[in-house]
Short mmCIF file of C-alpha atoms and ligand atoms in Angstrom, two decimals:
data_model
loop_
_atom_site.label_atom_id
_atom_site.label_comp_id
_atom_site.label_asym_id
_atom_site.label_seq_id
_atom_site.Cartn_x
_atom_site.Cartn_y
_atom_site.Cartn_z
CA UNK A 1 -12.25 -17.56 10.61
CA UNK A 2 -14.32 -14.84 12.21
CA UNK A 3 -13.18 -12.51 15.00
CA UNK A 4 -15.22 -10.09 17.08
CA UNK A 5 -14.75 -6.60 15.66
CA UNK A 6 -14.69 -3.93 18.37
CA UNK A 7 -16.21 -0.52 17.85
CA UNK A 8 -13.84 1.89 19.62
CA UNK A 9 -14.60 5.48 20.58
CA UNK A 10 -12.22 8.19 19.35
CA UNK A 11 -11.34 9.10 22.94
CA UNK A 12 -8.07 8.57 24.76
CA UNK A 13 -8.90 5.06 25.86
CA UNK A 14 -10.22 3.96 22.46
CA UNK A 15 -7.24 5.40 20.58
CA UNK A 16 -4.79 3.75 22.99
CA UNK A 17 -6.48 0.42 22.37
CA UNK A 18 -6.38 1.02 18.61
CA UNK A 19 -2.65 1.85 18.71
CA UNK A 20 -1.92 -1.25 20.78
CA UNK A 21 -3.83 -3.43 18.31
CA UNK A 22 -1.81 -1.96 15.41
CA UNK A 23 1.44 -2.60 17.29
CA UNK A 24 0.37 -6.22 17.69
CA UNK A 25 -0.08 -6.59 13.93
CA UNK A 26 -3.90 -6.40 13.96
CA UNK A 27 -6.12 -4.50 11.52
CA UNK A 28 -7.85 -1.32 12.71
CA UNK A 29 -10.17 0.81 10.56
CA UNK A 30 -10.07 4.52 11.33
CA UNK A 31 -11.65 7.70 10.00
CA UNK A 32 -9.78 10.16 7.79
CA UNK A 33 -11.36 13.28 6.30
CA UNK A 34 -11.66 11.45 2.93
CA UNK A 35 -12.90 7.93 3.74
CA UNK A 36 -12.37 5.34 6.47
CA UNK A 37 -9.03 3.55 6.03
CA UNK A 38 -8.18 -0.05 6.90
CA UNK A 39 -4.92 0.33 8.81
CA UNK A 40 -1.99 -1.98 9.55
CA UNK A 41 1.58 -1.34 10.70
CA UNK A 42 3.34 -0.67 7.37
CA UNK A 43 6.57 -2.29 8.69
CA UNK A 44 4.96 -5.66 9.48
CA UNK A 45 4.63 -7.72 6.30
CA UNK A 46 2.07 -10.17 7.64
CA UNK A 47 -0.09 -7.37 9.02
CA UNK A 48 -0.04 -5.73 5.57
CA UNK A 49 -0.82 -9.08 3.93
CA UNK A 50 -3.87 -9.43 6.17
CA UNK A 51 -5.26 -6.17 4.73
CA UNK A 52 -5.53 -7.88 1.34
CA UNK A 53 -7.03 -10.98 2.95
CA UNK A 54 -9.68 -8.94 4.81
CA UNK A 55 -10.61 -6.95 1.70
CA UNK A 56 -10.62 -10.05 -0.49
CA UNK A 57 -8.50 -8.15 -3.02
CA UNK A 58 -7.60 -10.42 -5.95
CA UNK A 59 -4.34 -8.54 -6.60
CA UNK A 60 -1.69 -6.56 -4.71
CA UNK A 61 -2.07 -2.84 -5.39
CA UNK A 62 0.42 -0.55 -3.68
CA UNK A 63 -1.03 1.08 -0.56
CA UNK A 64 -0.89 4.59 0.89
CA UNK A 65 1.27 5.02 4.02
CA UNK A 66 -0.28 7.39 6.57
CA UNK A 67 1.92 9.48 8.85
CA UNK A 68 1.36 11.99 11.64
CA UNK A 69 3.50 14.82 10.25
CA UNK A 70 5.59 16.19 7.37
CA UNK A 71 8.72 15.47 9.41
CA UNK A 72 7.73 11.82 9.72
CA UNK A 73 7.12 11.63 5.95
CA UNK A 74 10.58 13.00 5.08
CA UNK A 75 12.20 9.98 6.76
CA UNK A 76 10.91 7.54 4.16
CA UNK A 77 11.55 9.21 0.79
CA UNK A 78 13.84 11.39 -1.27
CA UNK A 79 12.18 14.69 -0.47
CA UNK A 80 12.06 17.41 -3.15
CA UNK A 81 11.31 21.16 -3.29
CA UNK A 82 8.01 20.44 -5.08
CA UNK A 83 7.02 17.93 -2.40
CA UNK A 84 7.89 20.51 0.26
CA UNK A 85 5.68 23.13 -1.41
CA UNK A 86 2.71 20.79 -1.65
CA UNK A 87 3.15 19.40 1.85
CA UNK A 88 3.38 22.88 3.36
CA UNK A 89 0.25 23.95 1.50
CA UNK A 90 -1.97 20.88 1.88
CA UNK A 91 -0.80 18.61 4.70
CA UNK A 92 -2.47 17.59 6.81
CA UNK A 93 -5.19 17.04 4.22
CA UNK A 94 -6.65 15.02 1.32
CA UNK A 95 -3.42 14.86 -0.71
CA UNK A 96 -1.17 11.83 -1.34
CA UNK A 97 2.37 12.23 -2.70
CA UNK A 98 4.24 9.43 -4.52
CA UNK A 99 8.02 9.74 -4.08
CA UNK A 100 11.12 7.52 -4.40
CA UNK A 101 11.81 5.37 -1.35
CA UNK A 102 14.91 6.08 0.66
CA UNK A 103 17.36 3.33 1.64
CA UNK A 104 16.63 1.81 5.03
CA UNK A 105 12.99 2.91 4.96
CA UNK A 106 11.90 -0.22 6.84
CA UNK A 107 8.51 -0.50 5.11
CA UNK A 108 7.20 -3.92 4.05
CA UNK A 109 7.73 -4.46 0.31
CA UNK A 110 4.09 -5.52 0.12
CA UNK A 111 3.06 -1.91 0.89
CA UNK A 112 4.69 -0.70 -2.32
CA UNK A 113 4.03 -3.94 -4.26
CA UNK A 114 7.77 -4.04 -4.82
CA UNK A 115 7.92 -0.59 -6.49
CA UNK A 116 10.82 1.81 -5.78
CA UNK A 117 8.31 4.55 -4.85
CA UNK A 118 5.81 4.93 -2.02
CA UNK A 119 2.56 6.88 -1.62
CA UNK A 120 2.47 9.05 1.54
CA UNK A 121 -0.30 11.03 3.18
CA UNK A 122 -0.70 13.06 6.36
CA UNK A 123 -4.45 13.05 7.07
CA UNK A 124 -6.14 15.97 8.81
CA UNK A 125 -8.92 14.16 10.67
CA UNK A 126 -8.35 14.66 14.42
CA UNK A 127 -8.93 10.96 15.22
CA UNK A 128 -6.50 9.90 12.47
CA UNK A 129 -3.95 12.42 13.72
CA UNK A 130 -4.34 11.24 17.30
CA UNK A 131 -4.09 7.56 16.35
CA UNK A 132 -0.98 8.10 14.19
CA UNK A 133 0.72 10.10 16.95
CA UNK A 134 -0.18 7.55 19.59
CA UNK A 135 1.00 4.67 17.36
CA UNK A 136 4.16 6.57 16.41
CA UNK A 137 4.82 4.75 13.12
CA UNK A 138 3.72 4.37 9.49
CA UNK A 139 0.21 2.99 8.90
CA UNK A 140 -0.64 1.41 5.55
CA UNK A 141 -4.32 1.89 4.75
CA UNK A 142 -6.51 1.39 1.71
CA UNK A 143 -10.17 2.32 1.93
CA UNK A 144 -11.90 0.08 4.51
CA UNK A 145 -14.28 -1.75 2.17
CA UNK A 146 -14.32 -5.25 0.72
CA UNK A 147 -12.83 -5.31 -2.78
CA UNK A 148 -15.30 -4.10 -5.40
CA UNK A 149 -17.60 -2.34 -2.92
CA UNK A 150 -17.87 1.43 -2.46
CA UNK A 151 -15.60 3.31 -0.07
CA UNK A 152 -16.90 3.69 3.51
CA UNK A 153 -17.59 7.10 4.99
CA UNK A 154 -19.04 5.91 8.33
CA UNK A 155 -18.07 3.24 10.87
CA UNK A 156 -21.35 1.47 10.04
CA UNK A 157 -20.28 1.17 6.40
CA UNK A 158 -16.99 -0.35 7.58
CA UNK A 159 -18.76 -2.84 9.85
CA UNK A 160 -21.29 -3.87 7.23
CA UNK A 161 -18.44 -4.87 4.93
CA UNK A 162 -15.67 -6.04 7.25
CA UNK A 163 -17.21 -7.05 10.59
CA UNK A 164 -15.66 -10.32 11.74
CA UNK A 165 -12.58 -9.78 9.57
CA UNK A 166 -10.83 -6.92 11.41
CA UNK A 167 -9.93 -6.27 15.05
CA UNK A 168 -11.60 -2.88 15.45
CA UNK A 169 -13.01 0.27 13.93
CA UNK A 170 -12.49 3.68 15.52
CA UNK A 171 -15.91 5.36 15.23
CA UNK A 172 -15.84 9.12 14.91
CA UNK A 173 -18.86 9.76 12.74
CA UNK A 174 -19.04 10.53 9.03
CA UNK A 175 -16.07 11.67 6.92
CA UNK A 176 -16.24 15.29 5.79
CA UNK A 177 -14.75 15.02 2.29
CA UNK A 178 -16.20 11.64 1.35
CA UNK A 179 -13.92 11.27 -1.67
CA UNK A 180 -10.47 9.64 -1.70
CA UNK A 181 -7.33 11.78 -1.63
CA UNK A 182 -5.86 13.33 -4.76
CA UNK A 183 -2.66 11.46 -5.71
CA UNK A 184 0.33 13.32 -7.17
CA UNK A 185 3.51 11.73 -8.52
CA UNK A 186 6.50 13.35 -10.20
CA UNK A 187 8.38 12.72 -13.42
CA UNK A 188 11.72 14.36 -14.23
CA UNK A 189 10.23 17.78 -14.78
CA UNK A 190 6.62 17.95 -13.67
CA UNK A 191 4.06 16.93 -11.15
CA UNK A 192 1.70 14.24 -12.47
CA UNK A 193 -1.94 13.73 -11.49
CA UNK A 194 -2.23 10.00 -10.72
CA UNK A 195 -5.74 10.10 -9.25
CA UNK A 196 -8.24 12.96 -9.03
CA UNK A 197 -9.74 13.19 -5.56
CA UNK A 198 -10.72 15.33 -2.60
CA UNK A 199 -8.23 18.14 -3.29
CA UNK A 200 -8.93 20.23 -6.42
CA UNK A 201 -6.22 20.06 -9.08
CA UNK A 202 -6.48 23.84 -9.62
CA UNK A 203 -5.40 24.41 -6.02
CA UNK A 204 -2.36 22.20 -6.58
CA UNK A 205 -1.49 23.95 -9.86
CA UNK A 206 -1.70 27.35 -8.15
CA UNK A 207 0.77 26.32 -5.47
CA UNK A 208 3.21 24.75 -7.97
CA UNK A 209 2.82 27.52 -10.55
CA UNK A 210 2.51 24.90 -13.30
CA UNK A 211 -0.15 22.69 -14.82
CA UNK A 212 -0.21 19.04 -13.83
CA UNK A 213 0.53 16.43 -16.43
CA UNK A 214 -1.61 13.35 -16.71
CA UNK A 215 -0.07 9.87 -16.78
CA UNK A 216 -0.57 9.70 -20.56
CA UNK A 217 1.41 12.87 -21.17
CA UNK A 218 4.00 12.09 -18.54
CA UNK A 219 7.31 10.55 -19.48
CA UNK A 220 7.02 7.11 -18.01
CA UNK A 221 8.82 3.95 -18.89
CA UNK A 222 5.71 1.87 -19.50
CA UNK A 223 3.09 4.12 -21.18
CA UNK A 224 -0.39 3.73 -19.73
CA UNK A 225 1.05 1.54 -17.02
CA UNK A 226 1.73 3.99 -14.25
CA UNK A 227 0.59 1.65 -11.56
CA UNK A 228 2.61 -1.07 -13.29
CA UNK A 229 4.08 -3.30 -10.68
CA UNK A 230 7.58 -4.48 -10.09
CA UNK A 231 8.59 -7.13 -12.64
CA UNK A 232 11.74 -9.22 -12.29
CA UNK A 233 14.29 -8.95 -15.10
CA UNK A 234 14.73 -12.70 -15.31
CA UNK A 235 12.26 -15.08 -16.93
CA UNK A 236 9.78 -16.55 -14.45
CA UNK A 237 8.42 -20.11 -14.74
CA UNK A 238 5.37 -21.03 -12.65
CA UNK A 239 4.14 -24.25 -11.03
CA UNK A 240 7.62 -25.76 -11.03
CA UNK A 241 8.48 -28.71 -8.81
CA UNK A 242 12.23 -28.30 -9.15
CA UNK A 243 14.61 -25.80 -10.72
CA UNK A 244 16.32 -26.31 -14.08
CA UNK A 245 20.07 -25.72 -14.28
CA UNK A 246 19.83 -21.99 -15.04
CA UNK A 247 17.02 -21.26 -12.56
CA UNK A 248 16.78 -20.20 -8.94
CA UNK A 249 13.87 -21.78 -7.12
CA UNK A 250 11.26 -19.82 -5.18
CA UNK A 251 9.77 -22.44 -2.89
CA UNK A 252 6.41 -22.81 -1.14
CA UNK A 253 5.24 -25.40 1.39
CA UNK A 254 6.89 -28.80 0.88
CA UNK A 255 8.90 -27.57 -2.14
CA UNK A 256 11.92 -25.75 -0.74
CA UNK A 257 13.89 -23.27 -2.83
CA UNK A 258 16.88 -20.95 -2.68
CA UNK A 259 14.27 -18.83 -0.93
CA UNK A 260 10.91 -20.16 0.27
CA UNK A 261 7.75 -18.04 0.53
CA UNK A 262 6.46 -20.07 3.47
CA UNK A 263 7.78 -23.48 4.46
CA UNK A 264 4.60 -24.17 6.47
CA UNK A 265 2.37 -23.22 3.55
CA UNK A 266 1.03 -20.08 5.30
CA UNK A 267 -0.36 -17.77 2.58
CA UNK A 268 -0.11 -14.66 4.78
CA UNK A 269 3.60 -15.28 5.39
CA UNK A 270 4.03 -16.04 1.68
CA UNK A 271 2.40 -12.74 0.66
CA UNK A 272 4.59 -10.83 3.11
CA UNK A 273 7.72 -12.39 1.55
CA UNK A 274 6.67 -12.29 -2.11
CA UNK A 275 8.24 -9.05 -3.40
CA UNK A 276 11.37 -9.27 -1.21
CA UNK A 277 12.06 -12.78 -2.38
CA UNK A 278 11.47 -11.93 -6.06
CA UNK A 279 13.86 -8.98 -5.74
CA UNK A 280 16.50 -11.12 -4.04
CA UNK A 281 16.31 -13.96 -6.56
CA UNK A 282 16.33 -11.47 -9.42
CA UNK A 283 19.49 -9.90 -8.00
CA UNK A 284 21.22 -13.30 -8.22
CA UNK A 285 20.76 -13.12 -12.01
CA UNK A 286 19.29 -15.84 -14.21
CA UNK A 287 15.80 -17.28 -14.29
CA UNK A 288 13.29 -17.95 -11.54
CA UNK A 289 11.22 -21.11 -11.07
CA UNK A 290 8.27 -20.83 -8.69
CA UNK A 291 6.62 -23.67 -6.76
CA UNK A 292 2.80 -23.97 -7.05
CA UNK A 293 0.83 -21.72 -4.69
CA UNK A 294 -2.78 -22.78 -4.00
CA UNK A 295 -5.55 -20.64 -5.55
CA UNK A 296 -7.35 -19.85 -2.30
CA UNK A 297 -7.49 -16.83 -0.01
CA UNK A 298 -4.37 -14.70 -0.46
CA UNK A 299 -3.10 -17.33 -2.92
CA UNK A 300 -5.25 -15.68 -5.61
CA UNK A 301 -3.43 -12.35 -5.25
CA UNK A 302 -0.06 -14.12 -5.04
CA UNK A 303 -0.81 -16.06 -8.23
CA UNK A 304 -2.08 -12.92 -9.97
CA UNK A 305 1.24 -11.22 -9.19
CA UNK A 306 3.28 -14.25 -10.23
CA UNK A 307 1.37 -14.54 -13.51
CA UNK A 308 2.14 -10.90 -14.31
CA UNK A 309 5.78 -11.55 -13.45
CA UNK A 310 5.80 -14.58 -15.77
CA UNK A 311 3.92 -12.89 -18.64
CA UNK A 312 5.99 -12.31 -21.79
CA UNK A 313 7.35 -8.76 -21.98
CA UNK A 314 8.41 -6.75 -24.96
O1 TXA B 1 -8.22 9.01 0.72
C1 TXA B 1 -7.50 8.05 0.51
O2 TXA B 1 -6.52 8.12 -0.26
C2 TXA B 1 -7.82 6.74 1.24
C3 TXA B 1 -7.62 7.00 2.72
C4 TXA B 1 -7.85 5.77 3.55
O3 TXA B 1 -6.34 7.54 2.93
N1 TXA B 1 -7.02 5.65 0.79
C5 TXA B 1 -7.16 5.08 -0.44
O4 TXA B 1 -6.33 3.98 -0.66
O5 TXA B 1 -7.93 5.48 -1.29
P1 TXA B 1 -6.51 2.95 -1.86
O6 TXA B 1 -5.64 1.78 -1.54
O7 TXA B 1 -7.94 2.66 -2.11
O8 TXA B 1 -5.87 3.68 -3.09
C6 TXA B 1 -4.48 3.85 -3.17
C7 TXA B 1 -4.10 4.31 -4.55
C8 TXA B 1 -4.17 3.19 -5.56
O9 TXA B 1 -4.85 3.63 -6.71
C9 TXA B 1 -2.71 2.89 -5.85
O10 TXA B 1 -2.51 2.41 -7.14
C10 TXA B 1 -2.05 4.24 -5.62
O11 TXA B 1 -2.74 4.74 -4.51
N2 TXA B 1 -0.63 4.10 -5.24
C11 TXA B 1 -0.13 3.67 -4.07
N3 TXA B 1 1.21 3.61 -4.11
C12 TXA B 1 1.58 4.02 -5.33
C13 TXA B 1 2.83 4.17 -6.00
N4 TXA B 1 3.99 3.88 -5.40
N5 TXA B 1 2.81 4.62 -7.28
C14 TXA B 1 1.65 4.90 -7.90
N6 TXA B 1 0.43 4.78 -7.33
C15 TXA B 1 0.39 4.34 -6.06
MG1 MG B 2 -10.18 2.06 -2.54
#
């Protein structure tokens, strides 16, 4: 299905239109100082699912949530003194902070891929700032390129990859940094460099007064697996048509379960429900049987995630 992608100016009228599209659950690409992002309302699961569909991403990676201000960011996470230092020094700017989610955050679980943490960024680009203020909520945005292609630094790059698949792009010329944001997480004691990017690590170390650890040095539960996704505790069995005695069923389409990803077989709805439903079934205790999900469109990413959940763990 192809839609007409609008090229919007970064003026009052264009930004109002962009904010209205986001409110309606549509996808809008917008400039940040690093690269163009592909934005959706981070609270609307199906809007977030459509990001993956538009990019053709074969798996669900957690996304960065963009906010207009430090105050807005504090609402979503357990804020810390180190986060405060870095935010005061570098926000707005090319820095992303990964912090534990707070209860009642209201973000779609697809944004975090079911993880208990979320990546937050306050971008400095005037058009991004204006759009986020106008929209007044959290915007999930990966780089606005099809999966496997290079990150876009102009609206033309965005259109060459995603025209026909997104509602609009806000065109405000080339990005100044041209490199994705630097991503910082935290372990018990130190700040951890999760991705090198547009903000120099030395600058971050100067502000913190300590060296950054790398994921390999950091104390993490699954070594080398920092981006490791949420995995249910219970055993997961795929392509099931009905549950065994000790299983809870996760349904899809005609196969109904204790919870059903999408009764109508809508893959976008199924993606939006995936992590919530896995969490809920896992909380019931016992094993999980999952109905077959077709290997097409978003079904590929859903199956990728389900296969990881079903893979034997040590
Ligand atoms: O400059 C940027 O960061 C751009 C602009 C649009 O803001 N965005 C961007 O997003 O590069 P993306 O989706 O291409 O990269 C997001 C990165 C991924 O490597 C992902 O694994 C990591 O952020 N990430 C997101 N949430 C995370 C979390 N809770 N824990 C660890 N890593 C996380
Ligand atoms: Mg990217």
